[in-house]
Coordinates of C-alpha atoms in Angstrom, one line a residue:
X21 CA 83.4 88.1 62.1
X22 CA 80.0 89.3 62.0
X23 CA 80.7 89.3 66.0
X24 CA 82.2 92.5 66.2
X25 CA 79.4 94.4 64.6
X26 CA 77.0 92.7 67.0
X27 CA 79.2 94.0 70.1
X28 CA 78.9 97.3 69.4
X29 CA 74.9 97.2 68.4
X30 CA 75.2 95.8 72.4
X31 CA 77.0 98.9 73.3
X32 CA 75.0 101.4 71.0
X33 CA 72.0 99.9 72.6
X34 CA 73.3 100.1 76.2
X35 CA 74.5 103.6 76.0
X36 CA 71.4 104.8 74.6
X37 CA 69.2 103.0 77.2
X38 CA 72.5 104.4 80.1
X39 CA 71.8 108.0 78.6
X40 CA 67.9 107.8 78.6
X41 CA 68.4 107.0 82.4
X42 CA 71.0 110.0 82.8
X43 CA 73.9 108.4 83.6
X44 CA 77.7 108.9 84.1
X45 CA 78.8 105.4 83.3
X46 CA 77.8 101.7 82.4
X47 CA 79.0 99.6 85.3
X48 CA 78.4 96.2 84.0
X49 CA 76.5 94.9 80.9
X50 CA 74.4 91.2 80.7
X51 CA 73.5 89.9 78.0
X52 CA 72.2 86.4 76.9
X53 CA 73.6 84.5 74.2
X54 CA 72.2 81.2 73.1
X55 CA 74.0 78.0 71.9
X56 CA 71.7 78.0 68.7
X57 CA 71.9 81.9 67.9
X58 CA 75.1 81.6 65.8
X59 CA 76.6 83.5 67.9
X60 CA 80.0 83.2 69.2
X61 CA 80.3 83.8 72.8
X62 CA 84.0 84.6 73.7
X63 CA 84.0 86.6 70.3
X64 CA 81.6 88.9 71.8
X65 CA 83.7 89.3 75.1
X66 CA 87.2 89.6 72.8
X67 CA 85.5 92.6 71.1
X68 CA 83.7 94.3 73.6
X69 CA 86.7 96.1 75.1
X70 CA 87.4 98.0 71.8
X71 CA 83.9 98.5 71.4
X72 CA 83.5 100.1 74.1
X73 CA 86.1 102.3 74.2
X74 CA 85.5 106.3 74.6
X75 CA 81.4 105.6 75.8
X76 CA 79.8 105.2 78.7
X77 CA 80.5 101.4 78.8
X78 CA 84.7 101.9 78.8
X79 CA 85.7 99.7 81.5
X80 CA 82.6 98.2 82.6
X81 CA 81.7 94.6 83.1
X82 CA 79.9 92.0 80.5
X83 CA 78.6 89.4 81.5
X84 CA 77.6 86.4 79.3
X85 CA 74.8 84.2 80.1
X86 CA 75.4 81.2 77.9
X87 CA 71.8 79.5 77.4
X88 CA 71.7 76.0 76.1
X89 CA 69.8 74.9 73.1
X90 CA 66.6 72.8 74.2
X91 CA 63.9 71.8 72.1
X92 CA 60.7 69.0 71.7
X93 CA 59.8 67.2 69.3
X94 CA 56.7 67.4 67.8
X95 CA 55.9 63.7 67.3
X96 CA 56.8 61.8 70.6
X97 CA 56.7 65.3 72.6
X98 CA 60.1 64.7 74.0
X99 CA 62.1 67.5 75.5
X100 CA 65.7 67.4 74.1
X101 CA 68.6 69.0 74.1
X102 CA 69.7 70.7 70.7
X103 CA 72.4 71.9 69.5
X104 CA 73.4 73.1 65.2
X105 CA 73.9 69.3 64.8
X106 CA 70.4 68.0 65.7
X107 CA 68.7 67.4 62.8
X108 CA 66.7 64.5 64.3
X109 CA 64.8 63.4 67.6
X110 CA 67.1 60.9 69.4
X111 CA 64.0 58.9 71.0
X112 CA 61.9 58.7 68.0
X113 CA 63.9 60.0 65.0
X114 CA 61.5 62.1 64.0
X115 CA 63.0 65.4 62.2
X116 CA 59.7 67.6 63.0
X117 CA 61.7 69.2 66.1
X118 CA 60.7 72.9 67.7
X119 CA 63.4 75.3 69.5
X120 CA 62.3 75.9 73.0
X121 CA 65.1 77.8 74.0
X122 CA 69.0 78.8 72.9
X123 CA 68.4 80.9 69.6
X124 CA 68.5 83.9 72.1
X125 CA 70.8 87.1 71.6
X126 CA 69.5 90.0 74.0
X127 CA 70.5 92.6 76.5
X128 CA 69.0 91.0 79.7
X129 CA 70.3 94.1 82.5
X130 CA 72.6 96.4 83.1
X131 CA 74.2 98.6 86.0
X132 CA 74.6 101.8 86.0
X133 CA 75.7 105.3 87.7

């Protein structure tokens, strides 16, 4: 589960950016995770509690923005949605698609005190 070591980059990264700031504790986390990143979403939340325990982060909030694939295609310009299965436009059939969006995996904010 290649999940768990992504958690705790989120937390390394968070603390580092929390301690920069000077602060006492993480209250809440948000990050964006997209459809197409290959990343599992509720792994990420099932492992963030033990990844965070003993920093700043222990007991604070993540929140999971769950973005949608969407992409166009580069023949009939059509904006679809994609998700790993697409291989093809479903208006044209063309298989020259581009992502647009959902291949995302960043820390978008975070609260702290």
């Amino acid at each position: 589960m290649h999940e768990l070591g992504i958690t705790q980059s989120i937390v390394d990264i968070a603390q580092a950016h929390a301690r920069e700031q000077g602060a006492q504790k993480v209250l809440q986390v948000r990050v964006a995770i997209g459809a197409l990143s290959g990343v599992m979403p509720d792994a990420v939340e099932f492992c963030f509690e033990s990844c965070s325990k003993n920093t700043l982060l222990e007991h604070s909030r993540l929140i999971i923005d769950h973005i949608p694939g969407q992409g166009r295609c580069l023949q009939c310009r059509a904006d679809i949605p994609l998700d790993i299965l697409t291989v093809s436009c479903p208006r044209c059939g063309s298989l020259t698609l581009e992502t647009l969006a959902g291949d995302e995996l960043s820390i978008q904010e975070m609260e702290i005190e």
